[in-house]
mmCIF file of C-alpha atoms in Angstrom:
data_model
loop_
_atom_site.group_PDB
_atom_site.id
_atom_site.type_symbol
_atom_site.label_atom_id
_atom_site.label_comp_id
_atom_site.label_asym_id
_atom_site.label_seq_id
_atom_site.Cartn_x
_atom_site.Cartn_y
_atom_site.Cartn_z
ATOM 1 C CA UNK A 225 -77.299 136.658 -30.849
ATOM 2 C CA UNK A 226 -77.890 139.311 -28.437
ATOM 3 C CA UNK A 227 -77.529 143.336 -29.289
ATOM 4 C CA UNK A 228 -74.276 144.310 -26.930
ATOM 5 C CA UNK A 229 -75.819 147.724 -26.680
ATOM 6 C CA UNK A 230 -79.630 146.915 -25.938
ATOM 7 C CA UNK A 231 -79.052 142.775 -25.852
ATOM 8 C CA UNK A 232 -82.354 142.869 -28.080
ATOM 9 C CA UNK A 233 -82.332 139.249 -30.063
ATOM 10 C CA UNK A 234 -80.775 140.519 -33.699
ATOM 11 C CA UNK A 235 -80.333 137.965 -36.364
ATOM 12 C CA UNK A 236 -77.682 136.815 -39.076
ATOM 13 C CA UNK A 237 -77.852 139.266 -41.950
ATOM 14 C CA UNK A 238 -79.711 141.658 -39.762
ATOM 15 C CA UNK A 239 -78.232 145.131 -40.899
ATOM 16 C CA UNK A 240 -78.504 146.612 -37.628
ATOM 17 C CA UNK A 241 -80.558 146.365 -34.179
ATOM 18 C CA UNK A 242 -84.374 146.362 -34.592
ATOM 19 C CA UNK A 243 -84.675 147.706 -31.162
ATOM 20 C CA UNK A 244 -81.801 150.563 -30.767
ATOM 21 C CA UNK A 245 -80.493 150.982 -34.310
ATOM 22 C CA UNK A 246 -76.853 149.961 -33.383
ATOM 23 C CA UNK A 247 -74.290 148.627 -36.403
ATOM 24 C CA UNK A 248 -71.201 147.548 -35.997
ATOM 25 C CA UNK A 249 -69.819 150.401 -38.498
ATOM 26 C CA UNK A 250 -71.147 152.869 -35.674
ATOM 27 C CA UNK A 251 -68.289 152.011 -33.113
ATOM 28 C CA UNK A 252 -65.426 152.647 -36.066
ATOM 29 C CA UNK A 253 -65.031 156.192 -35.696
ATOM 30 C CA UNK A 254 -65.017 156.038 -31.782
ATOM 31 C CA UNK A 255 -61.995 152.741 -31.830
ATOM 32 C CA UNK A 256 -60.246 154.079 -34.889
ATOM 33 C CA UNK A 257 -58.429 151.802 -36.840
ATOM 34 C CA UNK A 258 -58.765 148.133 -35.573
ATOM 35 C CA UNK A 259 -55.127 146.105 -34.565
ATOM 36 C CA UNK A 260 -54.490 143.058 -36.343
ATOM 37 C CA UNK A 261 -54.205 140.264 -33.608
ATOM 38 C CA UNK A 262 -52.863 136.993 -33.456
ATOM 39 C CA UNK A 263 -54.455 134.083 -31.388
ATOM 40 C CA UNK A 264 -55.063 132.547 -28.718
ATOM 41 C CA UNK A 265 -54.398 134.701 -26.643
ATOM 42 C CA UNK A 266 -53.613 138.462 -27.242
ATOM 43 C CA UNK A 267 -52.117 140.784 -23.895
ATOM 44 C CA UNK A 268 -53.504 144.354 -25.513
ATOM 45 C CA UNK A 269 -53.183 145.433 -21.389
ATOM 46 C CA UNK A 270 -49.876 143.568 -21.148
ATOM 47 C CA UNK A 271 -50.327 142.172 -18.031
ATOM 48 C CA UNK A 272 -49.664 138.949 -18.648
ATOM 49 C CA UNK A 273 -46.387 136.752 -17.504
ATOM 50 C CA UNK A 274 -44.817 134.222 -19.458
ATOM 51 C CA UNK A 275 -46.434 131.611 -17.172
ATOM 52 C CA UNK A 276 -49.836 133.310 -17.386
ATOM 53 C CA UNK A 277 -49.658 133.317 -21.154
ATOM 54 C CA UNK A 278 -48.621 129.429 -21.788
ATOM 55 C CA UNK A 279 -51.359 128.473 -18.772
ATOM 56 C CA UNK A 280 -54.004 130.516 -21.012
ATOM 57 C CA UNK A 281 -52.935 129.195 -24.621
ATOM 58 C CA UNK A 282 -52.726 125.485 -22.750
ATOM 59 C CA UNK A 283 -56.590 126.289 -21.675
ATOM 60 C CA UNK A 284 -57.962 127.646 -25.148
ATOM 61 C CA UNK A 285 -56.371 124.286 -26.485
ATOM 62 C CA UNK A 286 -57.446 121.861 -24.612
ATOM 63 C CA UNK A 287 -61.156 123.553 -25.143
ATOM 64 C CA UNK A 288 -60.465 123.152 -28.597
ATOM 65 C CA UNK A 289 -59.477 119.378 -28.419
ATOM 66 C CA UNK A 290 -62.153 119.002 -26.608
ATOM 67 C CA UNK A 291 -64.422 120.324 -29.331
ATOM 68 C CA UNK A 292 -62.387 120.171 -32.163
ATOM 69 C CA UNK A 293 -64.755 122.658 -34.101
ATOM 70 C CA UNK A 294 -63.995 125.716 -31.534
ATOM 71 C CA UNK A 295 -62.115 128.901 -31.963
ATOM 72 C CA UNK A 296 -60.953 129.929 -28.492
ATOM 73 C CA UNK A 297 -59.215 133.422 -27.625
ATOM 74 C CA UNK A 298 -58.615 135.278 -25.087
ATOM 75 C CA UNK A 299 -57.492 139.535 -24.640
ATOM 76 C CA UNK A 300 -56.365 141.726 -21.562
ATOM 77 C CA UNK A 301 -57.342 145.040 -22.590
ATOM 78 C CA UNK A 302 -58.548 148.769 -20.403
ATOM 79 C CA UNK A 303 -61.824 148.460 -21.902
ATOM 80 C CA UNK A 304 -62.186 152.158 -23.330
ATOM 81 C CA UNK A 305 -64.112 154.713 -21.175
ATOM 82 C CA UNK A 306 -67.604 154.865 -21.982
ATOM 83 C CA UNK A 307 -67.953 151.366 -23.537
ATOM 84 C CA UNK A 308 -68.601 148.407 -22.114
ATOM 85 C CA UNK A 309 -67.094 145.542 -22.200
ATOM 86 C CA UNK A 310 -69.678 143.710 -24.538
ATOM 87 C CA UNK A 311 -69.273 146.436 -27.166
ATOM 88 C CA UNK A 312 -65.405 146.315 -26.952
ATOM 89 C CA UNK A 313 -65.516 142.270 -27.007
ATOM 90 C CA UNK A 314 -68.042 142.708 -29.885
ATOM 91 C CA UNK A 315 -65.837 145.107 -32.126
ATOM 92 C CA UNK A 316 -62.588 142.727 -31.821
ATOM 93 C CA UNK A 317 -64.066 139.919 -32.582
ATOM 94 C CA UNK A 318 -65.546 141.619 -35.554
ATOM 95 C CA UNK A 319 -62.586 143.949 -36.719
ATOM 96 C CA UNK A 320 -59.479 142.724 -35.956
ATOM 97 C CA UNK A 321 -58.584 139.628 -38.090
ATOM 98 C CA UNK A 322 -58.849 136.904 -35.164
ATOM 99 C CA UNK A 323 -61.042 134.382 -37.682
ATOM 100 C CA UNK A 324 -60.068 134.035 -40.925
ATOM 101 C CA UNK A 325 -61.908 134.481 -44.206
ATOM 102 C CA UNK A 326 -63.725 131.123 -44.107
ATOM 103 C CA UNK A 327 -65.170 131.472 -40.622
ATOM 104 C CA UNK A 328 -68.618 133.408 -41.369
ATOM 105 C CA UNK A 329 -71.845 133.297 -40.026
ATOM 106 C CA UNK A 330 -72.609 129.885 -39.429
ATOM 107 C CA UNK A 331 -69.403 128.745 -39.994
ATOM 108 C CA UNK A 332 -67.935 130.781 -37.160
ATOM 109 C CA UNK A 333 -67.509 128.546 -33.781
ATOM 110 C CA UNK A 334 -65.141 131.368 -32.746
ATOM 111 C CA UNK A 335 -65.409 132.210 -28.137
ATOM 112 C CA UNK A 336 -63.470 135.396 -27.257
ATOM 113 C CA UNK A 337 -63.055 135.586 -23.841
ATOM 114 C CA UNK A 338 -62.302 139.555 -23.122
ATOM 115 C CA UNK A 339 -60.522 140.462 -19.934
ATOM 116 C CA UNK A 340 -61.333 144.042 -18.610
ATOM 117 C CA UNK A 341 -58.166 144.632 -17.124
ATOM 118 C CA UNK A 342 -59.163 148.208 -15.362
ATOM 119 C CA UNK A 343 -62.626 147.588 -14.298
ATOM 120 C CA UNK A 344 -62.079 143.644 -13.645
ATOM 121 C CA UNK A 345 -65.443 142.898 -15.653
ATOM 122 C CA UNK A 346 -65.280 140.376 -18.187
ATOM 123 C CA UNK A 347 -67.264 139.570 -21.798
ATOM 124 C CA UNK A 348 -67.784 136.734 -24.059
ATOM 125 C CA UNK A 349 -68.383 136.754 -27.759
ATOM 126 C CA UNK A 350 -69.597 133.977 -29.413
ATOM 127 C CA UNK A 351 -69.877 132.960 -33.439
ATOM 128 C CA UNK A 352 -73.213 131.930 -35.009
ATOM 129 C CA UNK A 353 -72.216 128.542 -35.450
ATOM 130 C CA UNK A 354 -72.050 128.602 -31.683
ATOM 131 C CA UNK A 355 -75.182 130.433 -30.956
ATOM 132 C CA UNK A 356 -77.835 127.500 -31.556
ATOM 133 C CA UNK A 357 -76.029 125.651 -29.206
ATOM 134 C CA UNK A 358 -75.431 128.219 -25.898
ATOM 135 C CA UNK A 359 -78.050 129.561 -23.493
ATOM 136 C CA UNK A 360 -77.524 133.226 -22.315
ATOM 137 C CA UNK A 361 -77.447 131.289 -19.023
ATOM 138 C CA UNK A 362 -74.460 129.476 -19.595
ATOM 139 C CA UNK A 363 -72.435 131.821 -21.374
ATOM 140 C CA UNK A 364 -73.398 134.036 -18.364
ATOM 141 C CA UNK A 365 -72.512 130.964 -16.040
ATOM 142 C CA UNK A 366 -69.271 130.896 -17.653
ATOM 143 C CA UNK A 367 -68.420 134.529 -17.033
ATOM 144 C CA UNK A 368 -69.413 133.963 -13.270
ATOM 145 C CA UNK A 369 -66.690 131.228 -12.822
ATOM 146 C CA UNK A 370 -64.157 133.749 -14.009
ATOM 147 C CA UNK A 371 -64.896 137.184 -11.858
ATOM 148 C CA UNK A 372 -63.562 136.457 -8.916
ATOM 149 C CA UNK A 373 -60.254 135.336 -10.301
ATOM 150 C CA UNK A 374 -60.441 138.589 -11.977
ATOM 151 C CA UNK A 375 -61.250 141.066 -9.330
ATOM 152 C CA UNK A 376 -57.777 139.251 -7.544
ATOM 153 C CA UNK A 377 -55.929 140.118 -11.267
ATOM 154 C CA UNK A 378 -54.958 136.198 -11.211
ATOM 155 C CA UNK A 379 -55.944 136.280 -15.206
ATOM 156 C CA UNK A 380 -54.447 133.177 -15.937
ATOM 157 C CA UNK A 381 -56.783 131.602 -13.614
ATOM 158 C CA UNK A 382 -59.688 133.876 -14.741
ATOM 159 C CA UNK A 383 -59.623 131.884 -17.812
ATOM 160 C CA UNK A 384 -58.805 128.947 -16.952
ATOM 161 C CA UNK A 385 -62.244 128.970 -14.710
ATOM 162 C CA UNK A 386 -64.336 130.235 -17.982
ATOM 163 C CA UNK A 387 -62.735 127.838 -19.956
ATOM 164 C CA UNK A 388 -63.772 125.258 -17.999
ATOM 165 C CA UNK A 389 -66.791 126.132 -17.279
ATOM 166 C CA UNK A 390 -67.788 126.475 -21.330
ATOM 167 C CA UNK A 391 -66.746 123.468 -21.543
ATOM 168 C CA UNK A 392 -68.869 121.820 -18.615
ATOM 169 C CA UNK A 393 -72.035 123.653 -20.129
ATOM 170 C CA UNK A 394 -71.279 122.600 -24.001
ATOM 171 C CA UNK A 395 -71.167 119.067 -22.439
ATOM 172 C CA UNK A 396 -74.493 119.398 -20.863
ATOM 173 C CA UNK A 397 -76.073 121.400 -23.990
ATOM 174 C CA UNK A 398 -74.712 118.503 -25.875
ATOM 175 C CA UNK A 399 -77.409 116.199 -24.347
ATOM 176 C CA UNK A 400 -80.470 117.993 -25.703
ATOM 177 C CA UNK A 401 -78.661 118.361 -29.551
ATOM 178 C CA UNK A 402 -80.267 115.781 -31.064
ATOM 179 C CA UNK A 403 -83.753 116.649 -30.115
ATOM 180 C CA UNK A 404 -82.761 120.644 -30.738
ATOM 181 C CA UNK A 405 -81.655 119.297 -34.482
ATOM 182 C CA UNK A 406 -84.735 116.943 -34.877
ATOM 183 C CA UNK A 407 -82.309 114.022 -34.609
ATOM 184 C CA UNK A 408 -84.157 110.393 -33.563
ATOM 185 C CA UNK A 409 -82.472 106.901 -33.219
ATOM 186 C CA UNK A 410 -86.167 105.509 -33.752
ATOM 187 C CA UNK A 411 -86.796 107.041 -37.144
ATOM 188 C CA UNK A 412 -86.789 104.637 -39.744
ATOM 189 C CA UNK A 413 -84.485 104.603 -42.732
ATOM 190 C CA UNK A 414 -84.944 104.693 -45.948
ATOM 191 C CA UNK A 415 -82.975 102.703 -49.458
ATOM 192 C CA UNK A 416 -82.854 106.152 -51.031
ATOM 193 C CA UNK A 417 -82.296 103.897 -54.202
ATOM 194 C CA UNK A 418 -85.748 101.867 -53.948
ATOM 195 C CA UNK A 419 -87.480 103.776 -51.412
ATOM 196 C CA UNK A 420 -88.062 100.693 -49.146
ATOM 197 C CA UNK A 421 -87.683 101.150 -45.141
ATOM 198 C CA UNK A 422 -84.984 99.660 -43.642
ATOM 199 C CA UNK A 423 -84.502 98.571 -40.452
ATOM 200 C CA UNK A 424 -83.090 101.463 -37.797
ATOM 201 C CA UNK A 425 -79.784 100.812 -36.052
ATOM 202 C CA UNK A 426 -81.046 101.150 -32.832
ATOM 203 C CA UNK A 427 -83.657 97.895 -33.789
ATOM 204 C CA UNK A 428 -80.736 96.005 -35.911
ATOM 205 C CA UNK A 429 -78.696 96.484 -32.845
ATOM 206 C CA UNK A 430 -75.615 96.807 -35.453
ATOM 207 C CA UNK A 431 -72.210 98.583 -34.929
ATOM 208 C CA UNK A 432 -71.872 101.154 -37.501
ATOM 209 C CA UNK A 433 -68.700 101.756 -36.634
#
């Protein structure tokens, strides 16, 4: 991932930012003490209808039936003065109980989608388990499909258009995971019993469904 104070590539397990020196510890006493949320979707700016809100928990499910392994959420908040909407996004997804327990480092597929309600600027936040698998590009692609649905305050539509979007560019992304995770339908298998090489699926032409 990306530092959301410098965007300096930091690491899993990194304690803080090479670059700047920035921890996650160092926005507490600035944000006080985090909410507890619920997901999908959370209106902390509560600007949100009752139409808005079922169009936006429809959109964060059908990304998630769409890849069953995702976490989707979305927030309206006033992004507090002097932060930006990265750090904000950053600190909620990190603080506030949206993933549970079992959902860490790699194992976190979590996307908040943050709504700067205020400002009408918008932020993703991505888990680890996402990370190998997302360009800066297309998480920033995804963002771009949203703004001008936010700058008209149509948030419902705001993320439907990310939400769409992340989806189009996980589909796309999808195409180059098998050589990203050294994955070949030439390679030839193996009888881990006897060690003797077997023929490949793609040669034996065989359904291995």
């Amino acid at each position: 991932m990306r530092c959301p104070a410098c965007r300096n590539v930091i690491h899993e397990g990194d304690a803080a930012c090479t670059a700047c020196g920035f921890t996650l510890a160092a926005l507490d006493p600035h944000l006080g003490i985090p909410p507890q949320l619920t997901p999908p979707v959370v209106d902390m700016a509560q600007v949100l209808s009752s139409s808005a809100r079922r169009t936006l928990v429809e959109a964060t499910r059908r990304a998630e039936q769409h890849f069953p392994d995702l976490h989707a959420v979305v927030i309206t908040a006033t992004v507090p003065a002097n932060f930006s909407p990265e750090l904000y996004a950053f600190w909620l997804f990190n603080r506030t109980g949206l993933f549970s327990e079992v959902e860490k480092g790699g194992d976190n597929h979590g996307v908040l989608l943050l709504l700067d309600t205020q400002a009408a600027r918008c932020a993703v936040m991505i888990g680890y388990g996402l990370e190998p698998l997302m360009t800066t590009l297309a998480l920033e692609t995804s963002l771009t499909a949203a703004t001008p649905y936010l700058m008209k305050q149509n948030y419902a539509s705001a993320g439907l258009a990310f939400f769409r979007e992340f989806e189009r560019q996980l589909e796309l992304a999808s195409e180059s995971w098998p050589k990203t995770f050294g994955y070949s339908e030439t390679t030839p298998w193996f009888d881990s019993s006897t060690g003797s090489l077997l023929a490949s699926a793609q040669s034996a032409g065989e359904d291995l469904y």
